[in-house]
Short mmCIF file of C-alpha atoms in Angstrom, two decimals:
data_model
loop_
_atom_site.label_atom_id
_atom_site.label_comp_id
_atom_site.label_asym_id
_atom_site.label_seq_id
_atom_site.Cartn_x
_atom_site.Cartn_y
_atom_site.Cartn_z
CA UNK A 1168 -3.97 -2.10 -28.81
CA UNK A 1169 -1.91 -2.58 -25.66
CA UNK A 1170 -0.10 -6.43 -25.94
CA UNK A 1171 -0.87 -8.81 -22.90
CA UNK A 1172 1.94 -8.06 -21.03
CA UNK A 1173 1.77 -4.35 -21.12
CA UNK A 1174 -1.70 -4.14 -20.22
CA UNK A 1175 -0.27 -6.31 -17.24
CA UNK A 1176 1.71 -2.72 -16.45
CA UNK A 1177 -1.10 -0.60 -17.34
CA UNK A 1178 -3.12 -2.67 -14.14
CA UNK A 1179 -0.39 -2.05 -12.28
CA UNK A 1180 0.00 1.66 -12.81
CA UNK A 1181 -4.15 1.70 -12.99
CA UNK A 1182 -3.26 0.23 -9.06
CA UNK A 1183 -0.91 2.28 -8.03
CA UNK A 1184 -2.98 5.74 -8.99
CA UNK A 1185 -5.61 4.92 -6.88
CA UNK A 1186 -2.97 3.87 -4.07
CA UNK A 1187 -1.28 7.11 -4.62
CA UNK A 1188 -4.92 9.07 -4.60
CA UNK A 1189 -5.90 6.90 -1.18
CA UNK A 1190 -2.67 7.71 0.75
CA UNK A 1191 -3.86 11.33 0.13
CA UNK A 1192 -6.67 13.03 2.58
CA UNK A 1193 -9.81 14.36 1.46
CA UNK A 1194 -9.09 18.54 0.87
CA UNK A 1195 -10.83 19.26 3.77
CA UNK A 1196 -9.37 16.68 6.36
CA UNK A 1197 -5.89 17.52 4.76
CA UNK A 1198 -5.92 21.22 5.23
CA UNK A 1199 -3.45 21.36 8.17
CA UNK A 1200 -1.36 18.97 7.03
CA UNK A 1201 -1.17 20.71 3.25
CA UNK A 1202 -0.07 23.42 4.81
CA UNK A 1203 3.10 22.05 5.75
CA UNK A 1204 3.53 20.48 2.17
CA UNK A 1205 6.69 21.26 -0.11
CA UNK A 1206 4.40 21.67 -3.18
CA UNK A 1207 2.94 24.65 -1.00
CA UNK A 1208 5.92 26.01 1.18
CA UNK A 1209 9.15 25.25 -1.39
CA UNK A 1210 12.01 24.88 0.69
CA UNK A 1211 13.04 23.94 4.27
CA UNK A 1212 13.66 27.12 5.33
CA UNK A 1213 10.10 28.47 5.48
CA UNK A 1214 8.73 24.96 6.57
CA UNK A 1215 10.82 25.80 9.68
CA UNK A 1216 8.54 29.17 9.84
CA UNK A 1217 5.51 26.48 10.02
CA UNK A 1218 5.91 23.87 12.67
CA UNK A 1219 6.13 24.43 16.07
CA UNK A 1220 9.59 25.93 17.58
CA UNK A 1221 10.21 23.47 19.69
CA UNK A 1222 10.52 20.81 16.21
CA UNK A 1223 14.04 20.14 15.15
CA UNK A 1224 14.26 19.86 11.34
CA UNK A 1225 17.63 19.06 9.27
CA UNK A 1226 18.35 16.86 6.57
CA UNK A 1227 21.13 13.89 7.14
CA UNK A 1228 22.84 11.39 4.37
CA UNK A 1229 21.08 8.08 4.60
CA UNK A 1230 22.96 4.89 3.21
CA UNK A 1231 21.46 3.21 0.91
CA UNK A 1232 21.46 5.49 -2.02
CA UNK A 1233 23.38 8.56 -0.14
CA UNK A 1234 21.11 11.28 -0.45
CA UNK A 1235 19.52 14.32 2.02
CA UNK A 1236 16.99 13.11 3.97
CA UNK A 1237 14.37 15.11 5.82
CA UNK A 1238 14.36 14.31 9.65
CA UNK A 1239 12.03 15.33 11.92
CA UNK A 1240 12.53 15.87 15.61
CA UNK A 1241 9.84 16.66 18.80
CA UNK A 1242 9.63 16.00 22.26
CA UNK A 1243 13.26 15.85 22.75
CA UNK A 1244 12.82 15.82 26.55
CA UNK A 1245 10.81 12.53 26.51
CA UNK A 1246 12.80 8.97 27.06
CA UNK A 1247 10.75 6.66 24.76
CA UNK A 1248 11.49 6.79 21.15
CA UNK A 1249 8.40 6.70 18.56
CA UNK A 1250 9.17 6.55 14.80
CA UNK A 1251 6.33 7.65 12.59
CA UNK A 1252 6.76 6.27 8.63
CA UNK A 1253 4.87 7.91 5.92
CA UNK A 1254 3.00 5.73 2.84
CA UNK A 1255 2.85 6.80 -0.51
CA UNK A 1256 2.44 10.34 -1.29
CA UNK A 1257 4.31 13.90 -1.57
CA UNK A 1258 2.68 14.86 1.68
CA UNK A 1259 5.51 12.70 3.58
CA UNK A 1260 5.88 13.04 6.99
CA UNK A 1261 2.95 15.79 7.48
CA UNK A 1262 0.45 12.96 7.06
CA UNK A 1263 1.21 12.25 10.75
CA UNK A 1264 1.34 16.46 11.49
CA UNK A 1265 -1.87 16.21 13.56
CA UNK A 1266 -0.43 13.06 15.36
CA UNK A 1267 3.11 14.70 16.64
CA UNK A 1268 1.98 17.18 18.69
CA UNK A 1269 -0.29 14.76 20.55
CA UNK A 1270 2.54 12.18 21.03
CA UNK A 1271 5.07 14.53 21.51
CA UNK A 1272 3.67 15.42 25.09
CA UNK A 1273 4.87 11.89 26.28
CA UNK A 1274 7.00 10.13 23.95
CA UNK A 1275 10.40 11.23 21.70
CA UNK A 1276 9.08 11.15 18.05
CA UNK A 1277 11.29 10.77 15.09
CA UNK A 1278 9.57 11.19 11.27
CA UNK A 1279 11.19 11.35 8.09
CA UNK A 1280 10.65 11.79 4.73
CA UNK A 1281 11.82 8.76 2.84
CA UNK A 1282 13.80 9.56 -0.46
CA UNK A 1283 12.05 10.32 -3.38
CA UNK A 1284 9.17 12.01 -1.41
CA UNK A 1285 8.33 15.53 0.51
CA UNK A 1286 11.29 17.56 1.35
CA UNK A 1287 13.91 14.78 0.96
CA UNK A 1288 16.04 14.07 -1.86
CA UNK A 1289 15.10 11.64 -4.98
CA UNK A 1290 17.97 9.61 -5.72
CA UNK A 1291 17.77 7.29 -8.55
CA UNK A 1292 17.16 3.17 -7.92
CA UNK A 1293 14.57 1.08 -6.51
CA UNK A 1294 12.44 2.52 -3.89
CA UNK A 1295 11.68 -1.07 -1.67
CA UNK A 1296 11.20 -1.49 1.21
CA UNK A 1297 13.83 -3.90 1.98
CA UNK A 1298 15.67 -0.22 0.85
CA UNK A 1299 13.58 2.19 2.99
CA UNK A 1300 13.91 -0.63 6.71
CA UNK A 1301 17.75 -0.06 5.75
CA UNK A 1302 17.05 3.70 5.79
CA UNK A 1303 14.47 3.70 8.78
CA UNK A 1304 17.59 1.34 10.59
CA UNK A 1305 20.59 4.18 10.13
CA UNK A 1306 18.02 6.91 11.87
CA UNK A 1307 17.44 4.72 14.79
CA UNK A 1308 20.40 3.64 15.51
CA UNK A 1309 21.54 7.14 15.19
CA UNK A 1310 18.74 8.87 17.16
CA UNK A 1311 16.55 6.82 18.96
CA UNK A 1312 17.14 6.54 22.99
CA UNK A 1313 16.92 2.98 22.97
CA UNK A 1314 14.68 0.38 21.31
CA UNK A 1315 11.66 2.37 19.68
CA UNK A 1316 8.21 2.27 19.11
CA UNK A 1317 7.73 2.07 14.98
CA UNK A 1318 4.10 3.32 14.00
CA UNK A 1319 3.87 2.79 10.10
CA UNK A 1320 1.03 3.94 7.33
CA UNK A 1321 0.25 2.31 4.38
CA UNK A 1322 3.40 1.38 2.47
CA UNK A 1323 5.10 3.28 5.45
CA UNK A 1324 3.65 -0.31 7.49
CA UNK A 1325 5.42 -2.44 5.17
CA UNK A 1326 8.35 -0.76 5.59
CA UNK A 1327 7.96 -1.12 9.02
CA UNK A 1328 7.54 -4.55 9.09
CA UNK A 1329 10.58 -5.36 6.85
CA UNK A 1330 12.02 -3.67 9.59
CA UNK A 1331 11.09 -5.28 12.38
CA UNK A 1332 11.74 -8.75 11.03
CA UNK A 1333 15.36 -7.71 9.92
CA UNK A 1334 16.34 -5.85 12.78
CA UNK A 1335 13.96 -6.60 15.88
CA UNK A 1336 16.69 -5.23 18.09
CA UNK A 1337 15.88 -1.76 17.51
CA UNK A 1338 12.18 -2.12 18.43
CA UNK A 1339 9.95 -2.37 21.77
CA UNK A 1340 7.10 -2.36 19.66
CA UNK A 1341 5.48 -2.48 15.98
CA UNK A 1342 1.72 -0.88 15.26
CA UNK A 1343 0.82 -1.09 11.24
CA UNK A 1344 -1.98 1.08 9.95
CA UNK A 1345 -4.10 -0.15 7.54
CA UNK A 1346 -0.22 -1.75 5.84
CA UNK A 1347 -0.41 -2.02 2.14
CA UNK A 1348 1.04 -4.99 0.18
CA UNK A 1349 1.47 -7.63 2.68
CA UNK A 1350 -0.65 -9.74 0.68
CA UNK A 1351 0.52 -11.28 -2.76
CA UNK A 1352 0.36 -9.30 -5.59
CA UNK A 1353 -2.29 -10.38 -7.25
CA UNK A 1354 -4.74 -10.28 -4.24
CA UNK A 1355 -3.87 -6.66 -2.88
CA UNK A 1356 -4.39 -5.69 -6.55
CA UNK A 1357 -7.39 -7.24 -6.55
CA UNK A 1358 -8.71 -5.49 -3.94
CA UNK A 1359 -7.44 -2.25 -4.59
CA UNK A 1360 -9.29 -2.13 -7.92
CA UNK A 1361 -12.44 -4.19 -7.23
CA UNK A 1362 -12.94 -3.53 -3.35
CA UNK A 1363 -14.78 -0.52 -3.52
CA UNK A 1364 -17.75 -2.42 -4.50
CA UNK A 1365 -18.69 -3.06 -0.78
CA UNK A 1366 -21.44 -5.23 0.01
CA UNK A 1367 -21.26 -5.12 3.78
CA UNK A 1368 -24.26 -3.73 4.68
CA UNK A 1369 -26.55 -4.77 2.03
CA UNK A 1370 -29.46 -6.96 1.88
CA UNK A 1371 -28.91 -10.70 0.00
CA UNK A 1372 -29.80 -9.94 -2.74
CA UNK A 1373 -27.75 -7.03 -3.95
CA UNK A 1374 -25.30 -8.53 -1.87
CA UNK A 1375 -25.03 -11.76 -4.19
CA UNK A 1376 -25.52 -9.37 -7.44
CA UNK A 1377 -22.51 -7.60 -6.15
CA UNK A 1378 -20.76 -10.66 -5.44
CA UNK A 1379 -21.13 -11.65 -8.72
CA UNK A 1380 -19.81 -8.76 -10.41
CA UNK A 1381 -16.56 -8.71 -8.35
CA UNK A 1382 -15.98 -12.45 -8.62
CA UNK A 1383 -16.25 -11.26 -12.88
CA UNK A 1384 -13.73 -8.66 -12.15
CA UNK A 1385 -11.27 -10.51 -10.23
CA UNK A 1386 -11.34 -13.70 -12.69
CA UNK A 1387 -10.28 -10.84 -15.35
CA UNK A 1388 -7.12 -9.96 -12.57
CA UNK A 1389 -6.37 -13.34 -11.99
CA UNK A 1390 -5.92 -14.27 -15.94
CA UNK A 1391 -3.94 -10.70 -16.34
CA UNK A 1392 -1.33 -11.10 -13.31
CA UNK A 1393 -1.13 -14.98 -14.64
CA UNK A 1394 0.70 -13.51 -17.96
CA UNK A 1395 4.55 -13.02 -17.72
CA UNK A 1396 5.58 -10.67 -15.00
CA UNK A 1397 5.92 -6.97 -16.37
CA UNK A 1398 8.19 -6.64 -12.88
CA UNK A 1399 10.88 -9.01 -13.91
CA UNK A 1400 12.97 -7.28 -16.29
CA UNK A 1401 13.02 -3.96 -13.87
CA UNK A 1402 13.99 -6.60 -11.14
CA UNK A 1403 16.95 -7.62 -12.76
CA UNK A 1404 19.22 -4.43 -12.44
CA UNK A 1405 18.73 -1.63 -9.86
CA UNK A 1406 19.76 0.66 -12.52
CA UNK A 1407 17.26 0.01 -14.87
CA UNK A 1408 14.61 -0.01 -12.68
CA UNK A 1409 15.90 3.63 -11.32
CA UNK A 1410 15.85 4.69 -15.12
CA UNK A 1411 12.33 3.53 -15.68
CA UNK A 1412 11.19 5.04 -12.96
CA UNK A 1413 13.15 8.30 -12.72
CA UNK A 1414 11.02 11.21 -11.29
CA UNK A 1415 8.32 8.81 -10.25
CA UNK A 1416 8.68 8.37 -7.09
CA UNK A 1417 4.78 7.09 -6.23
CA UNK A 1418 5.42 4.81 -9.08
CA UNK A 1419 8.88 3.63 -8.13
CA UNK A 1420 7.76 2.74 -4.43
CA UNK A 1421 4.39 1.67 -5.58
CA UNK A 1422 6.01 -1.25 -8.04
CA UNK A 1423 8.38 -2.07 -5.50
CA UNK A 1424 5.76 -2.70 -2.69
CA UNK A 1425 3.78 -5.12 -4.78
CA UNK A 1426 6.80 -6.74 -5.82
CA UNK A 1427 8.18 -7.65 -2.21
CA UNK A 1428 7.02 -11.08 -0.31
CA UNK A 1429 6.48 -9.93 2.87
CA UNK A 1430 5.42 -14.09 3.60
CA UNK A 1431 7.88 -14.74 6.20
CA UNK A 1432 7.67 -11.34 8.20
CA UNK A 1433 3.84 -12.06 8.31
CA UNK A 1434 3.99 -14.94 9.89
CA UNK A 1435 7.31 -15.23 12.26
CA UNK A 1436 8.18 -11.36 13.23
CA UNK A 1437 8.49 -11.95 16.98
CA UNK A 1438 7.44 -8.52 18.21
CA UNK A 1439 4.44 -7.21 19.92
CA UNK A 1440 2.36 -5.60 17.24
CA UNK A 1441 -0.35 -3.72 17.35
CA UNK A 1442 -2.75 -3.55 13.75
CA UNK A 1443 -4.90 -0.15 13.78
CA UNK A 1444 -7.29 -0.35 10.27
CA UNK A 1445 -10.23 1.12 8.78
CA UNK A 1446 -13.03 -1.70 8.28
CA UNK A 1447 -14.02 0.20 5.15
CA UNK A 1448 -10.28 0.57 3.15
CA UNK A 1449 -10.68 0.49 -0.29
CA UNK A 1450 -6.75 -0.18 -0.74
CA UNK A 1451 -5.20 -2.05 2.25
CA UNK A 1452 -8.35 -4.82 2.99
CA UNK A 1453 -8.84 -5.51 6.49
CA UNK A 1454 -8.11 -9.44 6.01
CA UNK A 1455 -4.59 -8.11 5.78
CA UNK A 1456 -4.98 -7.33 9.57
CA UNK A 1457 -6.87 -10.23 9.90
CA UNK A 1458 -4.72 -12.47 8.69
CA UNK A 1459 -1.69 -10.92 10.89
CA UNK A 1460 -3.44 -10.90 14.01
CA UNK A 1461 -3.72 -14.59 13.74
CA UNK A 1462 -0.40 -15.80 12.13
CA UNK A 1463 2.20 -13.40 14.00
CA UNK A 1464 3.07 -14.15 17.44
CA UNK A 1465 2.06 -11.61 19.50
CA UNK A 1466 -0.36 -9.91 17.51
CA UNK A 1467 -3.83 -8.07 18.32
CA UNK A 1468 -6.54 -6.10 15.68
CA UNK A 1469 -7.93 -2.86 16.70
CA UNK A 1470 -10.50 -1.95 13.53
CA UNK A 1471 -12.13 1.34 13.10
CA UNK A 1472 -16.19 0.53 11.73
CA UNK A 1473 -16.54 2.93 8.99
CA UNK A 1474 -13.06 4.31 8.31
CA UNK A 1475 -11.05 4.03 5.06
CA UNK A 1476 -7.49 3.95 4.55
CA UNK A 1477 -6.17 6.69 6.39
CA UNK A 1478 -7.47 7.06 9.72
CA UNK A 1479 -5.72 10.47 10.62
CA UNK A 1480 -8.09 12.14 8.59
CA UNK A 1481 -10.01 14.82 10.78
CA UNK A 1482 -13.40 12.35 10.74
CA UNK A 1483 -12.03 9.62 12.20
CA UNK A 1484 -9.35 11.30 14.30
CA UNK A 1485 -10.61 10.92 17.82
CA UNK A 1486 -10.86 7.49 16.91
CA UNK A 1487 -7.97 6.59 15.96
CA UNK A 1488 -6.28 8.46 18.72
CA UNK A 1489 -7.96 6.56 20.81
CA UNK A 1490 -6.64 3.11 19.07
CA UNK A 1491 -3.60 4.56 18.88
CA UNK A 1492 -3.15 5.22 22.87
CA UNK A 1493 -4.23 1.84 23.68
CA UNK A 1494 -1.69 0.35 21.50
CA UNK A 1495 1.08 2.39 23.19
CA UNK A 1496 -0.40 1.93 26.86
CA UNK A 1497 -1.12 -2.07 26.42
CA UNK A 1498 0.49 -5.21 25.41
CA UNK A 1499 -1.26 -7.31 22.85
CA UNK A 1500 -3.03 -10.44 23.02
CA UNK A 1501 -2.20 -12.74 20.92
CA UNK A 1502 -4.22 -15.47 19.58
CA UNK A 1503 -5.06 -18.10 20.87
CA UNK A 1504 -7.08 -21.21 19.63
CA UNK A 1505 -10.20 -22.15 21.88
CA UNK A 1506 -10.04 -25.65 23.42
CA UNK A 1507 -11.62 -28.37 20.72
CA UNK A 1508 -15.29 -29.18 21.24
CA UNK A 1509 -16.82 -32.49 20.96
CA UNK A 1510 -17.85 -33.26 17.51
CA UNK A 1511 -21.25 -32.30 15.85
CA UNK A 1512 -23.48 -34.41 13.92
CA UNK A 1513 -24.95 -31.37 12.50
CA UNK A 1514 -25.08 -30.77 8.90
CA UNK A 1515 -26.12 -27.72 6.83
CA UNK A 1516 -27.50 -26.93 3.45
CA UNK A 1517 -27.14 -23.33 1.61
CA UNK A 1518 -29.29 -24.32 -1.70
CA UNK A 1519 -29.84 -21.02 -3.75
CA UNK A 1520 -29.38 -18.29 -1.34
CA UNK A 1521 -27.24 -15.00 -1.18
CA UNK A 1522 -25.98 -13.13 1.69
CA UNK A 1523 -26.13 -14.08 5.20
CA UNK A 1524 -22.87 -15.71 7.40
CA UNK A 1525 -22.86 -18.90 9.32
CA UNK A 1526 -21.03 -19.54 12.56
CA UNK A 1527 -21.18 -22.75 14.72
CA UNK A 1528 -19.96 -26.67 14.98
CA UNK A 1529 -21.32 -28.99 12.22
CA UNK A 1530 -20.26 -32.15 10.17
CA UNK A 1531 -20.69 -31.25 6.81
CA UNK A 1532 -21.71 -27.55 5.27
CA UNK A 1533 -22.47 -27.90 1.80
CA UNK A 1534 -22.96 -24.64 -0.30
CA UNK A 1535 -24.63 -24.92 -3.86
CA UNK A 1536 -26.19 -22.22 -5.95
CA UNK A 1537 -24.92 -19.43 -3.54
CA UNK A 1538 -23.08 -16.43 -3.06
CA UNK A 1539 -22.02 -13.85 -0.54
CA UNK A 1540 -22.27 -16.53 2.10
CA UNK A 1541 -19.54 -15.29 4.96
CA UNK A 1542 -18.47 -18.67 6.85
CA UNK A 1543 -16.74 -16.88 9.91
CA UNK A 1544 -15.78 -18.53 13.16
CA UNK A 1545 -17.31 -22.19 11.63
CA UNK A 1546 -15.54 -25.67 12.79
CA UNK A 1547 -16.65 -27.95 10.36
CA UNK A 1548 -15.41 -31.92 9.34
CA UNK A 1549 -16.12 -31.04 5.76
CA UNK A 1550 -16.65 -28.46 3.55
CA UNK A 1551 -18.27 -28.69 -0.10
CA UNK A 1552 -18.68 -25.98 -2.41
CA UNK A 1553 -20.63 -26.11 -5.90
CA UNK A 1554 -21.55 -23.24 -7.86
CA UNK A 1555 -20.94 -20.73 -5.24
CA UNK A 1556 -19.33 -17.63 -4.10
CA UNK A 1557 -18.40 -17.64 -0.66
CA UNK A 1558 -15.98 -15.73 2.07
CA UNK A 1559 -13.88 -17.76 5.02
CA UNK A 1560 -13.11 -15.95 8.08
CA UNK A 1561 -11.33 -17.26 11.29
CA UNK A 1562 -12.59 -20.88 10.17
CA UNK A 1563 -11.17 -24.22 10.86
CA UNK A 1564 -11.84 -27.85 9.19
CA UNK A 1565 -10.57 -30.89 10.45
CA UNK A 1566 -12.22 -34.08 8.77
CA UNK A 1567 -10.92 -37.59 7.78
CA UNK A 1568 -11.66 -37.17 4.21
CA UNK A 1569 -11.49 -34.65 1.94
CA UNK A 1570 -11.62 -31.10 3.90
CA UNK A 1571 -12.64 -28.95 1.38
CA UNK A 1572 -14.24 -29.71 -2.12
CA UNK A 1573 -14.76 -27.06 -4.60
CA UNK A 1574 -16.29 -26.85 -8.01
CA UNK A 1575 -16.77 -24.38 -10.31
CA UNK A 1576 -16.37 -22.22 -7.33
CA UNK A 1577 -15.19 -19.13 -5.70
CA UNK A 1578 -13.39 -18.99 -2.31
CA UNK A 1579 -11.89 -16.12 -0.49
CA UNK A 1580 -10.42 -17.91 2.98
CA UNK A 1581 -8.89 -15.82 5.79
CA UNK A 1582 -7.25 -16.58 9.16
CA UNK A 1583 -8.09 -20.23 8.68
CA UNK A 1584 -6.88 -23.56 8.85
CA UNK A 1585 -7.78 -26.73 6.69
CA UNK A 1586 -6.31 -30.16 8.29
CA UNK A 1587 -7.55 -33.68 6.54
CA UNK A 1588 -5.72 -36.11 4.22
CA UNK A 1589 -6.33 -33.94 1.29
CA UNK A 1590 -6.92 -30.46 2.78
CA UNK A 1591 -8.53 -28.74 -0.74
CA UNK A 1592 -9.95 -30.39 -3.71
CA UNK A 1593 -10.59 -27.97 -6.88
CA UNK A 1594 -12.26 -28.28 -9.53
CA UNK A 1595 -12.54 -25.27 -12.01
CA UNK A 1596 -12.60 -23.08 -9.22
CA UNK A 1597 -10.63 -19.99 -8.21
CA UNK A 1598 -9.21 -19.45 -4.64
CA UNK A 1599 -7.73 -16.62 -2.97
CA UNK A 1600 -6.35 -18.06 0.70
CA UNK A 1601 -4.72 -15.23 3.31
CA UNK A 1602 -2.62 -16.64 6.18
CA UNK A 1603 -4.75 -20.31 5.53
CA UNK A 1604 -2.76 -23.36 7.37
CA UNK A 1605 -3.01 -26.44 4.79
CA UNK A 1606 -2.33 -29.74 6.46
CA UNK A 1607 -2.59 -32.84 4.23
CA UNK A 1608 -1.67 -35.97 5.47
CA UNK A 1609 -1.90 -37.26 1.39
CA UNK A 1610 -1.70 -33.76 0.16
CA UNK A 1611 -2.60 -30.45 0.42
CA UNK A 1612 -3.96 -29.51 -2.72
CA UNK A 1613 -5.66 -31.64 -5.54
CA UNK A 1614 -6.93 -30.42 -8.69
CA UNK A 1615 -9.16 -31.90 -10.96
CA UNK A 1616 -9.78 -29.30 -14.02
CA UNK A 1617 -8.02 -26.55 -14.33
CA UNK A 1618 -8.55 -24.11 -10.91
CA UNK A 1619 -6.40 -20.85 -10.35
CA UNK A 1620 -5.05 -20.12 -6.53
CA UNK A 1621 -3.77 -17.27 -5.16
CA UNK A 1622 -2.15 -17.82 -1.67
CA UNK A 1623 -1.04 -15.22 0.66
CA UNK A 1624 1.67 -16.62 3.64
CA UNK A 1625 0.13 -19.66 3.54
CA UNK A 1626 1.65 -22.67 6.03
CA UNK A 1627 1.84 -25.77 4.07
CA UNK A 1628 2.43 -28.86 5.57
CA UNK A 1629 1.86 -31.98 3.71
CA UNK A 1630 4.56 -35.03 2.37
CA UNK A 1631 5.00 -33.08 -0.88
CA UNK A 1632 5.54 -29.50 0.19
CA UNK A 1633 6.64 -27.69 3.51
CA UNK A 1634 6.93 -24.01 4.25
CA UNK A 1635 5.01 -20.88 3.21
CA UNK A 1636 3.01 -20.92 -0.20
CA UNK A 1637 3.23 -17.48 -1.71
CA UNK A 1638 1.97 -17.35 -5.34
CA UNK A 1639 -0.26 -16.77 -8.06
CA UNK A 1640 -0.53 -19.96 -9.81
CA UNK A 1641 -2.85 -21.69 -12.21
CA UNK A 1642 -3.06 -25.75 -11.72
CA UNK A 1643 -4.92 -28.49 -13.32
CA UNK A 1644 -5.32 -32.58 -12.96
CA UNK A 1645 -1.80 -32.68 -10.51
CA UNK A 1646 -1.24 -32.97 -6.84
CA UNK A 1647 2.23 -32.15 -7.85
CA UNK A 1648 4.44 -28.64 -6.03
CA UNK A 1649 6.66 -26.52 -8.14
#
């Protein structure tokens, strides 16, 4: 039998397949791009044979780990520099192979393989992508013709982002498609394991059945992931993690992803950024574009209805395209909140019911006996939660009391922002907030039995904690930060 803390690993390499299998396209959407693969062609030499003549090809040291790098070159003519970054996956850079002949027509486009993937080298040490933004960095400043355009997939969009936040000077412009790993751990693993039970389109009934069995799946996450980090041993020596990885390259960048807190490049990158994602990813979940569109500055959602996790496929390709040009022809809009309305006297009752969402002004929603309830665009004074299972989108509650009270309940809370003297109250309850502003005049959090949280670039600001809460963390009877 595994122990507890290697069955912690085995979730995380149980994560990381079905990463690694999502990053791939179906057979048939993939066929031109397979093509062009090194498991099918070999060498660099008859990949050359492959591509179009005008494509420059040639491998350069990059310095972080100083190894041969694949670079790709088109549209050489062109002024503005694009820079296409792969995710997971030995397909590399020919992910995008439908998408460079389209942008090469208008725009100077750079791809790479990173290291450990395609036709690059695999050195040994940790594939991060605090690593691969130092790689992405070198190429730039070597070939771009002035600040780019940086177009990232999958891990390829957190690498991207690291990028942008450590060195904005090198772009114009950011777009992320469908990013993996912004989120804590915890919650993209969640999601990546339990997320293809979609409930979406179903009626309230199966809805709240299905409901039920994720909320069983993802208490069984939260308790795993709440064991001692398998991560923290590989973190404490680059070498070690490079032997324990060596000749796993999916692995290597997979662990590393999850590992990184992306918290303060989610919520202060300054650059106009563009999020392009699939409503229907199993791996990346769209409240991670969600929840950037509202905390980054200048930051605007494009979602494809229907799409998973890689958008380039052949299905959705006019689609995205079209995404895709509007992100490069327009500047974002960021959000912005809508003036306050007068306060409602308005109260609401969910008493035994599944399914359905709620919008609107009230005093007081109370929830009890429910689940798959979807509060989305909701202003409320107070919020109270018993017994229920319920999703928070783009909500905000502002109250002179308590602003929300939950027992022996689930919340998932997006894109939202709690502001009273004690912002949450939980009581043997579980809650999963993504880019949630807490603002507690008393406090921000109060537990009463024991409740488990799981808080994704959260902005906390209360008299006993300030900044950005970023954990997985289980608390009981205290009002008391670490």
């Amino acid at each position: 039998m595994l122990r507890l803390p290697a069955f912690c690993l085995a979730l995380f390499l149980l994560l990381l397949t079905g990463l690694t299998a999502q990053a791939q396209p179906s057979a048939t959407a993939s066929a031109p791009s397979c093509e062009l693969c090194r498991e099918r062609l070999l060498t660099l030499n008859i990949l050359r044979q492959h591509v179009p003549a005008d494509w420059q090809l040639y491998r350069e040291r990059e310095p972080v780990w100083n190894s041969q790098t694949l670079v790709i070159e088109a549209g050489l003519e062109h002024s503005q520099t694009i820079l296409l970054v792969h995710g997971l996956g030995q397909n590399g850079f020919t992910d995008w192979a439908s998408v460079i002949p389209e942008l090469a027509r208008q725009y100077h486009v750079l791809a790479l393989d990173l290291p450990g993937f395609g036709y690059s080298d695999a050195p040994t040490g940790k594939y991060s992508p605090t690593h691969y933004a130092r790689v992405l960095s070198a190429l730039l400043t070597r070939h771009a013709k002035g600040p780019a355009i940086v177009i990232g997939h999958s891990m390829g969009g957190a690498v991207a982002l690291r990028l942008a936040a450590t060195r904005p000077e090198l772009l114009s412009r950011l777009i992320l498609v469908d990013a993996a790993g912004i989120l804590h751990r915890t919650a993209f693993t969640k999601h990546s394991i339990t997320g293809r039970l979609g409930s979406g389109q179903t009626s309230g009934t199966l809805r709240g059945l299905l409901e039920r069995v994720r909320d069983f799946s993802d208490s069984t996450i939260e308790r795993v992931f709440g064991l001692p980090d398998p991560g923290r041993l590989l973190n404490s020596s680059e070498s070690l993690w490079g032997g324990a990885f060596s000749g796993q390259s999916n692995a290597n960048a997979g662990m590393a992803l999850v590992e990184e807190d992306f918290s303060n490049a989610a919520t202060s990158m300054p650059l106009p950024t563009w999020l392009i994602w699939g409503e229907a990813d199993p791996v990346a979940p769209l409240r991670t574009g969600q929840m950037l569109a509202r905390r980054l500055p200048q930051a605007q959602l494009l979602s494809l209805p229907g799409v998973g996790h890689t958008p380039m496929e052949s299905a959705s390709f006019n689609a995205f395209m079209n995404r895709l040009d509007h992100a490069l022809s327009e500047a974002p809009q960021g959000f912005s909140a809508p003036p306050a309305a007068p306060a409602s006297s308005r109260d609401y009752l969910c008493q035994g019911e599944d399914g359905g969402r709620l919008s609107g002004q009230f005093r007081e929603v109370r929830i009890e006996n429910c689940a798959g309830l979807l509060l989305q665009d909701l202003v409320a004074e107070r919020l109270i939660i018993r017994d229920s299972i319920v999703q928070m989108l783009n909500t905000r509650i502002r109250g002179e009391e308590t602003g929300i009270t939950l027992i022996n309940s689930e919340l998932v809370a997006t894109a939202s922002e709690i502001n009273a003297p004690t912002a949450i109250h939980a009581e043997r309850a579980r809650l999963d907030l993504a880019g949630v502003i807490l603002e507690g005049s008393d406090t921000a959090i109060s537990t009463g039995s024991t409740s488990r949280f799981i808080a994704s670039a959260c902005p906390v600001r209360s008299p006993d904690f300030m900044g950005l809460w970023h954990t997985s963390e289980t608390r009981s009877n205290t009002r008391q930060w670490p």
